[in-house]
Short mmCIF file of C-alpha atoms and ligand atoms in Angstrom, two decimals:
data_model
loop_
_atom_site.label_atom_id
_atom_site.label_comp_id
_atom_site.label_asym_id
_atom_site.label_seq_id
_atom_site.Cartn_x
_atom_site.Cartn_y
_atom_site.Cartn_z
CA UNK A 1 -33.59 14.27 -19.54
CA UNK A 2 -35.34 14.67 -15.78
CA UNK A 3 -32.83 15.79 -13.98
CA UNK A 4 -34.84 15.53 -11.20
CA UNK A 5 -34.06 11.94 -10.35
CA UNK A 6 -31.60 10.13 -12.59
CA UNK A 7 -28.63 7.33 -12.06
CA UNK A 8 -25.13 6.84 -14.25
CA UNK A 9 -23.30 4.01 -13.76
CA UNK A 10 -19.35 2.89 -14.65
CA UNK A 11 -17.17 -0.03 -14.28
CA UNK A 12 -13.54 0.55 -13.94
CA UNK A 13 -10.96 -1.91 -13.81
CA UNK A 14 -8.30 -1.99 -11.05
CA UNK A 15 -4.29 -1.66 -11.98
CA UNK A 16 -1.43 -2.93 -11.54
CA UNK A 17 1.77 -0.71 -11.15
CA UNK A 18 5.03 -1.16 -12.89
CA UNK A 19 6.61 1.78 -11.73
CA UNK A 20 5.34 2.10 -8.31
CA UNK A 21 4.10 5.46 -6.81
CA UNK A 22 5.26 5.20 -3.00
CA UNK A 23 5.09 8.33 -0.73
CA UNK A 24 2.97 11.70 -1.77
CA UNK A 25 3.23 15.56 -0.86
CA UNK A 26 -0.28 16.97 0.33
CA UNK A 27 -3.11 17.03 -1.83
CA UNK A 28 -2.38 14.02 -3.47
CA UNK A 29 0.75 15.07 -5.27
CA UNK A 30 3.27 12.33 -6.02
CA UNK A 31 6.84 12.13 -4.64
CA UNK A 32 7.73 10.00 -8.57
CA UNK A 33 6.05 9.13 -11.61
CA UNK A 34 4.19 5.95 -11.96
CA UNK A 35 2.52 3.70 -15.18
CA UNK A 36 0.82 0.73 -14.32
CA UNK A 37 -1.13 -1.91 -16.56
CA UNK A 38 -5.01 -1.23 -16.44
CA UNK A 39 -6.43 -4.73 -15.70
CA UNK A 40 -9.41 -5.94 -17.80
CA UNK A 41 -11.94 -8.44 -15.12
CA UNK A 42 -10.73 -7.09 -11.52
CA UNK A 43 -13.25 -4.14 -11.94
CA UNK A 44 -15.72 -2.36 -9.82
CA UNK A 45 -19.21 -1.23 -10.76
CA UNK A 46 -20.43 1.87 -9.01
CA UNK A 47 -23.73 3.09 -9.57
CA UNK A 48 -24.82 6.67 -8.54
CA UNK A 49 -28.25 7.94 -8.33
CA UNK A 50 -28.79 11.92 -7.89
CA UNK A 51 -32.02 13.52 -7.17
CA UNK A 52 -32.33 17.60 -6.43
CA UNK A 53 -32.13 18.77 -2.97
CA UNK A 54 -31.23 22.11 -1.28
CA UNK A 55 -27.49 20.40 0.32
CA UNK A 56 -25.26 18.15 -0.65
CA UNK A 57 -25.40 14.63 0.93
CA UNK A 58 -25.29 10.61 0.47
CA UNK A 59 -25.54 7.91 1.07
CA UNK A 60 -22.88 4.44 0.46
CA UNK A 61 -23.53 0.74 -0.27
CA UNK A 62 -21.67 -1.91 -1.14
CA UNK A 63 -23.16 -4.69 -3.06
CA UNK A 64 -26.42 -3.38 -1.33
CA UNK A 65 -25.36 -3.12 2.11
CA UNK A 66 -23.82 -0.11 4.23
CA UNK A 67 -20.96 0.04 5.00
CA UNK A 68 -19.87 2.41 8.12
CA UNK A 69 -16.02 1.34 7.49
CA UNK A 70 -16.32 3.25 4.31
CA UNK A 71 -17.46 5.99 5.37
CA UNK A 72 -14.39 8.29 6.50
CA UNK A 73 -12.85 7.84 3.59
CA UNK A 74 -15.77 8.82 1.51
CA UNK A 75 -15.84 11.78 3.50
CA UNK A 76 -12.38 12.81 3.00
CA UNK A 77 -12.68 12.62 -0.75
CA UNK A 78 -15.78 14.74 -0.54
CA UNK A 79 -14.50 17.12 1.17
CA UNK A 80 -11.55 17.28 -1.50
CA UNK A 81 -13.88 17.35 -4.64
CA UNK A 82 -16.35 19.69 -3.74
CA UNK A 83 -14.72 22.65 -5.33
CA UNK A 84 -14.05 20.81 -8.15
CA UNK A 85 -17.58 19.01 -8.78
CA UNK A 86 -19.83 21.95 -7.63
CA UNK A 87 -22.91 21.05 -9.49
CA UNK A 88 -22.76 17.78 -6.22
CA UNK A 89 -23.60 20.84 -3.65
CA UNK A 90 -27.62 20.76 -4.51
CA UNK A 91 -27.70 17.27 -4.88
CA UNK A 92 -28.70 13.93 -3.17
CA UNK A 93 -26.88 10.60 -3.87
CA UNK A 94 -26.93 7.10 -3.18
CA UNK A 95 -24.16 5.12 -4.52
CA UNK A 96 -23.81 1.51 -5.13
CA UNK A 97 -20.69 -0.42 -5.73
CA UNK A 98 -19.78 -4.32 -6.29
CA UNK A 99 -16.26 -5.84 -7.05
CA UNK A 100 -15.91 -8.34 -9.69
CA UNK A 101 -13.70 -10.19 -7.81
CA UNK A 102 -14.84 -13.05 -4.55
CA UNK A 103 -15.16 -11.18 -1.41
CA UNK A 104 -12.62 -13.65 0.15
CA UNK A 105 -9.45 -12.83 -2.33
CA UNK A 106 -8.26 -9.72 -0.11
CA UNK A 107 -7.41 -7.62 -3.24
CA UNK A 108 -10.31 -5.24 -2.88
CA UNK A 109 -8.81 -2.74 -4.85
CA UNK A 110 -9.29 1.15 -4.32
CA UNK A 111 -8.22 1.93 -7.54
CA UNK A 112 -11.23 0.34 -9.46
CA UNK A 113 -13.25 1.61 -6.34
CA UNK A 114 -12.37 5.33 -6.45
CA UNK A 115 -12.20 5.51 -9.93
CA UNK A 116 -15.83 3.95 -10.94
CA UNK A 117 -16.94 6.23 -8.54
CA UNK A 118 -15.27 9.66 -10.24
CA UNK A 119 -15.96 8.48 -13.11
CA UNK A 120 -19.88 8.36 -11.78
CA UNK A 121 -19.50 11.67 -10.52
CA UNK A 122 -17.34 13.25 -13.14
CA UNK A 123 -20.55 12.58 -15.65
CA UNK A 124 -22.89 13.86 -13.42
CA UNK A 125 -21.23 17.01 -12.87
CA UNK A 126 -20.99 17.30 -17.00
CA UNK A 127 -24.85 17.00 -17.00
CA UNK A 128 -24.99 20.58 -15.28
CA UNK A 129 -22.18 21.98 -16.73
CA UNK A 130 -20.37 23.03 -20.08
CA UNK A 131 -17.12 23.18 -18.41
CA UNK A 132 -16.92 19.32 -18.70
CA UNK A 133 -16.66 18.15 -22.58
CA UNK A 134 -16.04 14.93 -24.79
CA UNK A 135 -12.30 16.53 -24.77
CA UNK A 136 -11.49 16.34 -21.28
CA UNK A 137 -13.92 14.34 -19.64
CA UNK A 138 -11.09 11.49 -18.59
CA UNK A 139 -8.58 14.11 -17.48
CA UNK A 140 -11.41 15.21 -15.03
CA UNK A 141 -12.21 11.73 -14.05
CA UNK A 142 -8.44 10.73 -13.51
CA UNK A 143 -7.85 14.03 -11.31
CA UNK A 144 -11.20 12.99 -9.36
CA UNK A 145 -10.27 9.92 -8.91
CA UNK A 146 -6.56 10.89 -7.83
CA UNK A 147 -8.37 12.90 -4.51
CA UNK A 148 -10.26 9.13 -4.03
CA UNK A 149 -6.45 7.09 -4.32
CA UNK A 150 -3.11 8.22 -6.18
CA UNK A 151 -3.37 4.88 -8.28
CA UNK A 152 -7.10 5.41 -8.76
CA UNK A 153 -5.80 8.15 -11.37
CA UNK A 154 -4.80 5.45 -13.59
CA UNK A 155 -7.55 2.93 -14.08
CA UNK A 156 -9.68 5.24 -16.36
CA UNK A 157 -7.27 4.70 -19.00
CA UNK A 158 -5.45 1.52 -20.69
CA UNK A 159 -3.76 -0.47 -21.52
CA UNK A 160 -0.69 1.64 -20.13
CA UNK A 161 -1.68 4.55 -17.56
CA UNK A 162 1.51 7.20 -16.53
CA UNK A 163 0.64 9.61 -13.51
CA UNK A 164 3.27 12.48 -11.90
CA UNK A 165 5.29 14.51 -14.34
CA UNK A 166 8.10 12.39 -16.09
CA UNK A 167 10.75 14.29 -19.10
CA UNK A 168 9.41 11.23 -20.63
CA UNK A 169 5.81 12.15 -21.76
CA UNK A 170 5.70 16.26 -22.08
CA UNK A 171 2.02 15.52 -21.09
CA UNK A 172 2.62 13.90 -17.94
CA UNK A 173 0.94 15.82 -15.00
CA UNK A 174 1.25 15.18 -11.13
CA UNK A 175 -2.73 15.83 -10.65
CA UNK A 176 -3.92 13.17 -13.35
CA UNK A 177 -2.96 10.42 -15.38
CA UNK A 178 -2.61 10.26 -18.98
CA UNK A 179 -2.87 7.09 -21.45
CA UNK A 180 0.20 5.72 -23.32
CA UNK A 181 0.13 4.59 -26.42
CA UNK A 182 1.97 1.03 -27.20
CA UNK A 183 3.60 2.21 -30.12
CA UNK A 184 5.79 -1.20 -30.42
CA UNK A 185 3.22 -3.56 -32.21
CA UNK A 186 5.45 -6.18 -31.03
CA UNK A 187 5.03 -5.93 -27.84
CA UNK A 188 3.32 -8.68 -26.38
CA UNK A 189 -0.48 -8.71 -24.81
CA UNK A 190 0.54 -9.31 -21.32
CA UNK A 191 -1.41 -11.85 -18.88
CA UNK A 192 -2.03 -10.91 -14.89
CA UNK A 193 -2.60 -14.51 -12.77
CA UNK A 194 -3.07 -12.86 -9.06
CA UNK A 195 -1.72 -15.84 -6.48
CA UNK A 196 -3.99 -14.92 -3.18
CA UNK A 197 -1.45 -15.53 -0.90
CA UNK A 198 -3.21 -13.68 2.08
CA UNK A 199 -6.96 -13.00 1.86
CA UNK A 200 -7.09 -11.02 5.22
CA UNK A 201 -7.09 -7.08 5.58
CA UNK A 202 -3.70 -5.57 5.30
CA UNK A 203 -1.60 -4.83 8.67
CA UNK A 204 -0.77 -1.39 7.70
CA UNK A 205 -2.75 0.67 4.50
CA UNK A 206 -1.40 2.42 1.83
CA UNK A 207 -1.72 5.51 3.22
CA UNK A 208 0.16 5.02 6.31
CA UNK A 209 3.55 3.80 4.39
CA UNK A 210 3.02 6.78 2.33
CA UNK A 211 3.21 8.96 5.17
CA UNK A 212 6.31 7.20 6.43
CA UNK A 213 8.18 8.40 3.15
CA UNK A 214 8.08 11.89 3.98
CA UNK A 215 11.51 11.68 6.49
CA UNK A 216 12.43 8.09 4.67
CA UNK A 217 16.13 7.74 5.25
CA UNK A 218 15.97 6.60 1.24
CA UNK A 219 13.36 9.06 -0.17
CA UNK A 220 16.09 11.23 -2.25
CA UNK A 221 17.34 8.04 -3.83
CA UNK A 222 14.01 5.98 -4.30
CA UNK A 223 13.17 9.44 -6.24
CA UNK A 224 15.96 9.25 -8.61
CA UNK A 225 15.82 5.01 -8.81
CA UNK A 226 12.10 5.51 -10.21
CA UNK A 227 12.99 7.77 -12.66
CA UNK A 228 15.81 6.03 -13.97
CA UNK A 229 13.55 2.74 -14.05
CA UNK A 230 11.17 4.44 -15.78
CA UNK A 231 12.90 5.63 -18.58
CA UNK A 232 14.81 1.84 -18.42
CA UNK A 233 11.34 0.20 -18.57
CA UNK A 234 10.40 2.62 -21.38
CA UNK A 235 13.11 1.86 -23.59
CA UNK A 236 12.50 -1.72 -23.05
CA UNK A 237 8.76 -1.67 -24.53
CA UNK A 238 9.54 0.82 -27.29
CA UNK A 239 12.47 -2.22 -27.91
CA UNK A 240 10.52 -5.17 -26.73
CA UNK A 241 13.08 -5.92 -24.60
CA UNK A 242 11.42 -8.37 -22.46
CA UNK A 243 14.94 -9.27 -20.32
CA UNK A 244 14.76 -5.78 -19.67
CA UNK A 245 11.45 -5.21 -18.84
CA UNK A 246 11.39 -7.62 -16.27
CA UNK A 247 14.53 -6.41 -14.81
CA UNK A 248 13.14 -3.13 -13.92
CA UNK A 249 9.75 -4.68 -13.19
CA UNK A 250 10.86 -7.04 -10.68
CA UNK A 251 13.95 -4.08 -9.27
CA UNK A 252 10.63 -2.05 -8.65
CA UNK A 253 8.32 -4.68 -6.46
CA UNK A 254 10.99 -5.42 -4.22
CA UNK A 255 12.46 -1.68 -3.90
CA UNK A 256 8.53 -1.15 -2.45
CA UNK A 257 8.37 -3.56 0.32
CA UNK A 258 12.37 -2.77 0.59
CA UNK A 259 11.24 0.85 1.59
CA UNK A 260 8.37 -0.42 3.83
CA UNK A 261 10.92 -2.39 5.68
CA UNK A 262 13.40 0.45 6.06
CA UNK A 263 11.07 2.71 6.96
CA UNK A 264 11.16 3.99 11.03
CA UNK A 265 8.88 2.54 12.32
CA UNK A 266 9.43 -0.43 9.98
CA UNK A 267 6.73 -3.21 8.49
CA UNK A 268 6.83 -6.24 6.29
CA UNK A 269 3.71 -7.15 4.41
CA UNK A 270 4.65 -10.29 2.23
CA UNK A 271 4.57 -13.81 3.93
CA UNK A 272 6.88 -16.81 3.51
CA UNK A 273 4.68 -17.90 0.67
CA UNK A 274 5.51 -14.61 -1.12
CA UNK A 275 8.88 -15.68 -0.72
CA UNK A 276 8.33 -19.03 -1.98
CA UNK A 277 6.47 -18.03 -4.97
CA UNK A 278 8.95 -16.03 -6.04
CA UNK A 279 12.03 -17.91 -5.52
CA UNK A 280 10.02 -20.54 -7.60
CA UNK A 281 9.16 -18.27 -10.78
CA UNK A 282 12.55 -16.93 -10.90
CA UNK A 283 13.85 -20.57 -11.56
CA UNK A 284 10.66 -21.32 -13.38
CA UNK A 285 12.10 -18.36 -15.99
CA UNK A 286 15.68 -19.43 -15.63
CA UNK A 287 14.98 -23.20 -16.70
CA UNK A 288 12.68 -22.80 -19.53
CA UNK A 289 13.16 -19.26 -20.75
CA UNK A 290 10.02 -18.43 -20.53
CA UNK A 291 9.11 -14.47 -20.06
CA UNK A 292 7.41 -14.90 -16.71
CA UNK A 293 8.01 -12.19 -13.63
CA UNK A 294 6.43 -11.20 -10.43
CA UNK A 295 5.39 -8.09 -9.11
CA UNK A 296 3.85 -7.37 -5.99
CA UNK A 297 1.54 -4.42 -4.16
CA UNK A 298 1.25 -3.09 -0.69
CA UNK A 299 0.67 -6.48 0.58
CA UNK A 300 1.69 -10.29 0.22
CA UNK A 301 -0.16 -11.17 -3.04
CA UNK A 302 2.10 -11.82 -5.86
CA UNK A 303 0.70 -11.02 -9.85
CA UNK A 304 2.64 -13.33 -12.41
CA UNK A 305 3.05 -10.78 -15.74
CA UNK A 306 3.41 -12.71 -18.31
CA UNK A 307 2.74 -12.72 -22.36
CA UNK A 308 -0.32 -14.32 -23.71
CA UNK A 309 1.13 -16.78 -26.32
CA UNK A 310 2.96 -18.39 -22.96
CA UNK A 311 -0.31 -18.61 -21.26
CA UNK A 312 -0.83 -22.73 -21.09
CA UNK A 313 2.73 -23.21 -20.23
CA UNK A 314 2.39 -20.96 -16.81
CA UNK A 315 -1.04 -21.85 -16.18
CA UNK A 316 0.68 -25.71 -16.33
CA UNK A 317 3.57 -23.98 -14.22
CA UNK A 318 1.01 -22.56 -11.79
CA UNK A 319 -1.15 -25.83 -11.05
CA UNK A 320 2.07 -27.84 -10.50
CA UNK A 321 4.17 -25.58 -8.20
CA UNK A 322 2.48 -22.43 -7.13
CA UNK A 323 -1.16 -22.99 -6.16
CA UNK A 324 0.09 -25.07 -2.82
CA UNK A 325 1.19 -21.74 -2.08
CA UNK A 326 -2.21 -19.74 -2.44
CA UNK A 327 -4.51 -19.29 0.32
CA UNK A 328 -7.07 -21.94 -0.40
CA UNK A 329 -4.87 -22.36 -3.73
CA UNK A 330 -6.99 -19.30 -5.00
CA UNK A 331 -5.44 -17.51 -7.77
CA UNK A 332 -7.54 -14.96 -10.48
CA UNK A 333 -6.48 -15.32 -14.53
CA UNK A 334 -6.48 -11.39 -15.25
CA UNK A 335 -4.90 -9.57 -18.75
CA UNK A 336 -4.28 -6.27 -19.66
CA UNK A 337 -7.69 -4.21 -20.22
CA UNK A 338 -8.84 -0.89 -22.39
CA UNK A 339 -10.14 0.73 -19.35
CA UNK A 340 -13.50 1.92 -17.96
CA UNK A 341 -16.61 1.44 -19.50
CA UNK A 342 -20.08 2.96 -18.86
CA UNK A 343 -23.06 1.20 -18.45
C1 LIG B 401 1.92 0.07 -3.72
O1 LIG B 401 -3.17 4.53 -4.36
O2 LIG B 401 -3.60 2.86 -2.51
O3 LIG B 401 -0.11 0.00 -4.96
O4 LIG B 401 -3.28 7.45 -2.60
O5 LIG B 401 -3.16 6.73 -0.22
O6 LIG B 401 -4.97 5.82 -1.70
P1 LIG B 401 -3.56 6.34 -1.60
O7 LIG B 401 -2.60 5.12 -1.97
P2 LIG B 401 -2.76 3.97 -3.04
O8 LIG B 401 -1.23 3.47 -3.15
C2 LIG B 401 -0.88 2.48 -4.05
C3 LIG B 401 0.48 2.03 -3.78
C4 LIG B 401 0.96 0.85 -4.60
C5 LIG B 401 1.73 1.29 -5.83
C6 LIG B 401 0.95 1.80 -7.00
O9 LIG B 401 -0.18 1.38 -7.24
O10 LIG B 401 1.54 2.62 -7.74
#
């Protein structure tokens, strides 16, 4: 190969968390275990292109435009992987990234960002280096793309993704995610419809209601709760318990925006739609038994989990009573994905 110019290229899929990681230690570390489901269409594709050069530097576009708004953040996650990528020091790169999802949907993710991006990196670095093998080249990528976002860790693997140590999987590590296995074959193939209730930018990021975790007058107990739900949610998928499973699933969404409105100062990120939507499912499941439940991330979206052999009667469900409640009654048909794939 000619290393002196060359280009890799991923697409990673964003997540969705079941289990929700809320509020991190420095570095990245987690304050609870997490698992989310790895999401097969909402993906980013990143593209990186290294040539030789005596310092480190790059340059960032999104779907072939810069984009200065990016920028700090790149630099923060630079500055974080630098020690761990060194072969980056002597090199140039220009990085390209595009969202399978419409601009206008508000669910840029930085999961599928940050991780098609490590995932970029993560092979470039094994191109100079023996330290990076077949073996661990996705433990790498997750604890690359952990420095990018905490949930980023996830999306190289699915369908199931666990990150922060749990008794429940003597593999689990804070500092990368590992893949779990669906051992129950009869556990269903689950379908992700994501109702666009708000398109706009969020009020308050990710990062901030993090931060406001550290002196949460709840942070001892939501550390406990997501333990105990995620052994609960466990035992319901190694049962196929779906009652169960949706129990915990649901308990979890509204814990999260529960802590973002406890926390001092306080913020609420779902709208009255949320609210709506939700009321309207949990009858929807209650009046026709069907295994249908929300959950929601830091925002006022709402993804409908569902199994696929129920998929016409929700979509029916959707049309009739939920879309009036979507921003331009937008929603995106998503399922649960195998993870990244290179290009
Ligand atoms: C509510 O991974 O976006 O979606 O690590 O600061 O980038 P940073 O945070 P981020 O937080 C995601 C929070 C969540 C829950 C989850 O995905 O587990």
């Amino acid at each position: 190969m000619n290393l002196n110019k060359s280009k890799v290229s991923w697409k990673s899929p964003s997540n969705i968390a079941l289990i929700k990681y809320w509020g991190k230690y420095n570095n990245q570390i987690p304050m609870n275990p997490s698992i989310s489901f790895t999401l097969d269409k909402c993906s980013t594709i990143t593209s990186v292109k290294f040539e030789k050069s005596n310092e480190f530097s790059y340059n960032f576009f999104f779907e072939n435009k810069s984009k200065p708004e990016f920028i700090p953040k790149l630099d923060v996650f630079f500055s974080r992987i630098n020690e761990h990528l060194p072969s980056l020091s002597k090199l140039k790169l220009t990085i390209n990234s595009s969202n399978s999802f419409p601009h206008s949907s508000g669910i840029a993710s930085s999961a599928s960002a940050f991780s098609s991006l490590a995932l970029c990196l993560t092979e470039i670095e094994s191109m100079f280096s023996d330290l990076i093998d077949n073996e661990n080249f996705f433990e790498k990528a997750s604890f690359i793309s952990r420095l990018g976002s905490g949930s980023a860790s996830r999306s190289v693997y699915g369908p199931l993704s666990c990150w922060g140590e749990t008794e429940l999987y003597e593999q689990s590590s804070d500092e990368y995610a590992i893949p779990i296995k669906i051992s129950n074959h009869e556990f269903p193939v689950f379908c992700d419809t994501i109702l666009i209730v708000d398109s706009g930018p969020k009020k308050v990021s990710s990062t901030i209601g993090h931060k406001l975790m550290d002196d949460h007058i709840f942070k001892k107990e939501r550390i406990s709760q997501s333990h105990l739900n995620f052994s609960k949610l466990k035992k319901s998928i190694d049962s196929n318990d779906l009652d169960s499973f949706i129990e915990v699933v649901e308990n979890e969404a509204l814990t999260l925006h529960a802590l973002m409105m406890t926390s001092n100062p306080n913020f609420i990120l779902f709208k009255p739609n949320t609210i709506n939507i939700i009321n309207l499912v949990v009858k929807f499941r209650e009046e026709t038994g069907t295994k249908v439940c929300f959950t929601l991330d830091a925002g006022a979206n709402v993804h409908l989990l569902y199994p696929k052999n129920s998929f016409e009667k929700v979509q029916e469900f959707i049309k009739k009573s939920l879309a009036q409640f979507c921003h331009d009654g937008e929603y995106i048909n998503d399922q649960i994905g195998l993870g990244p794939q290179k290009n």
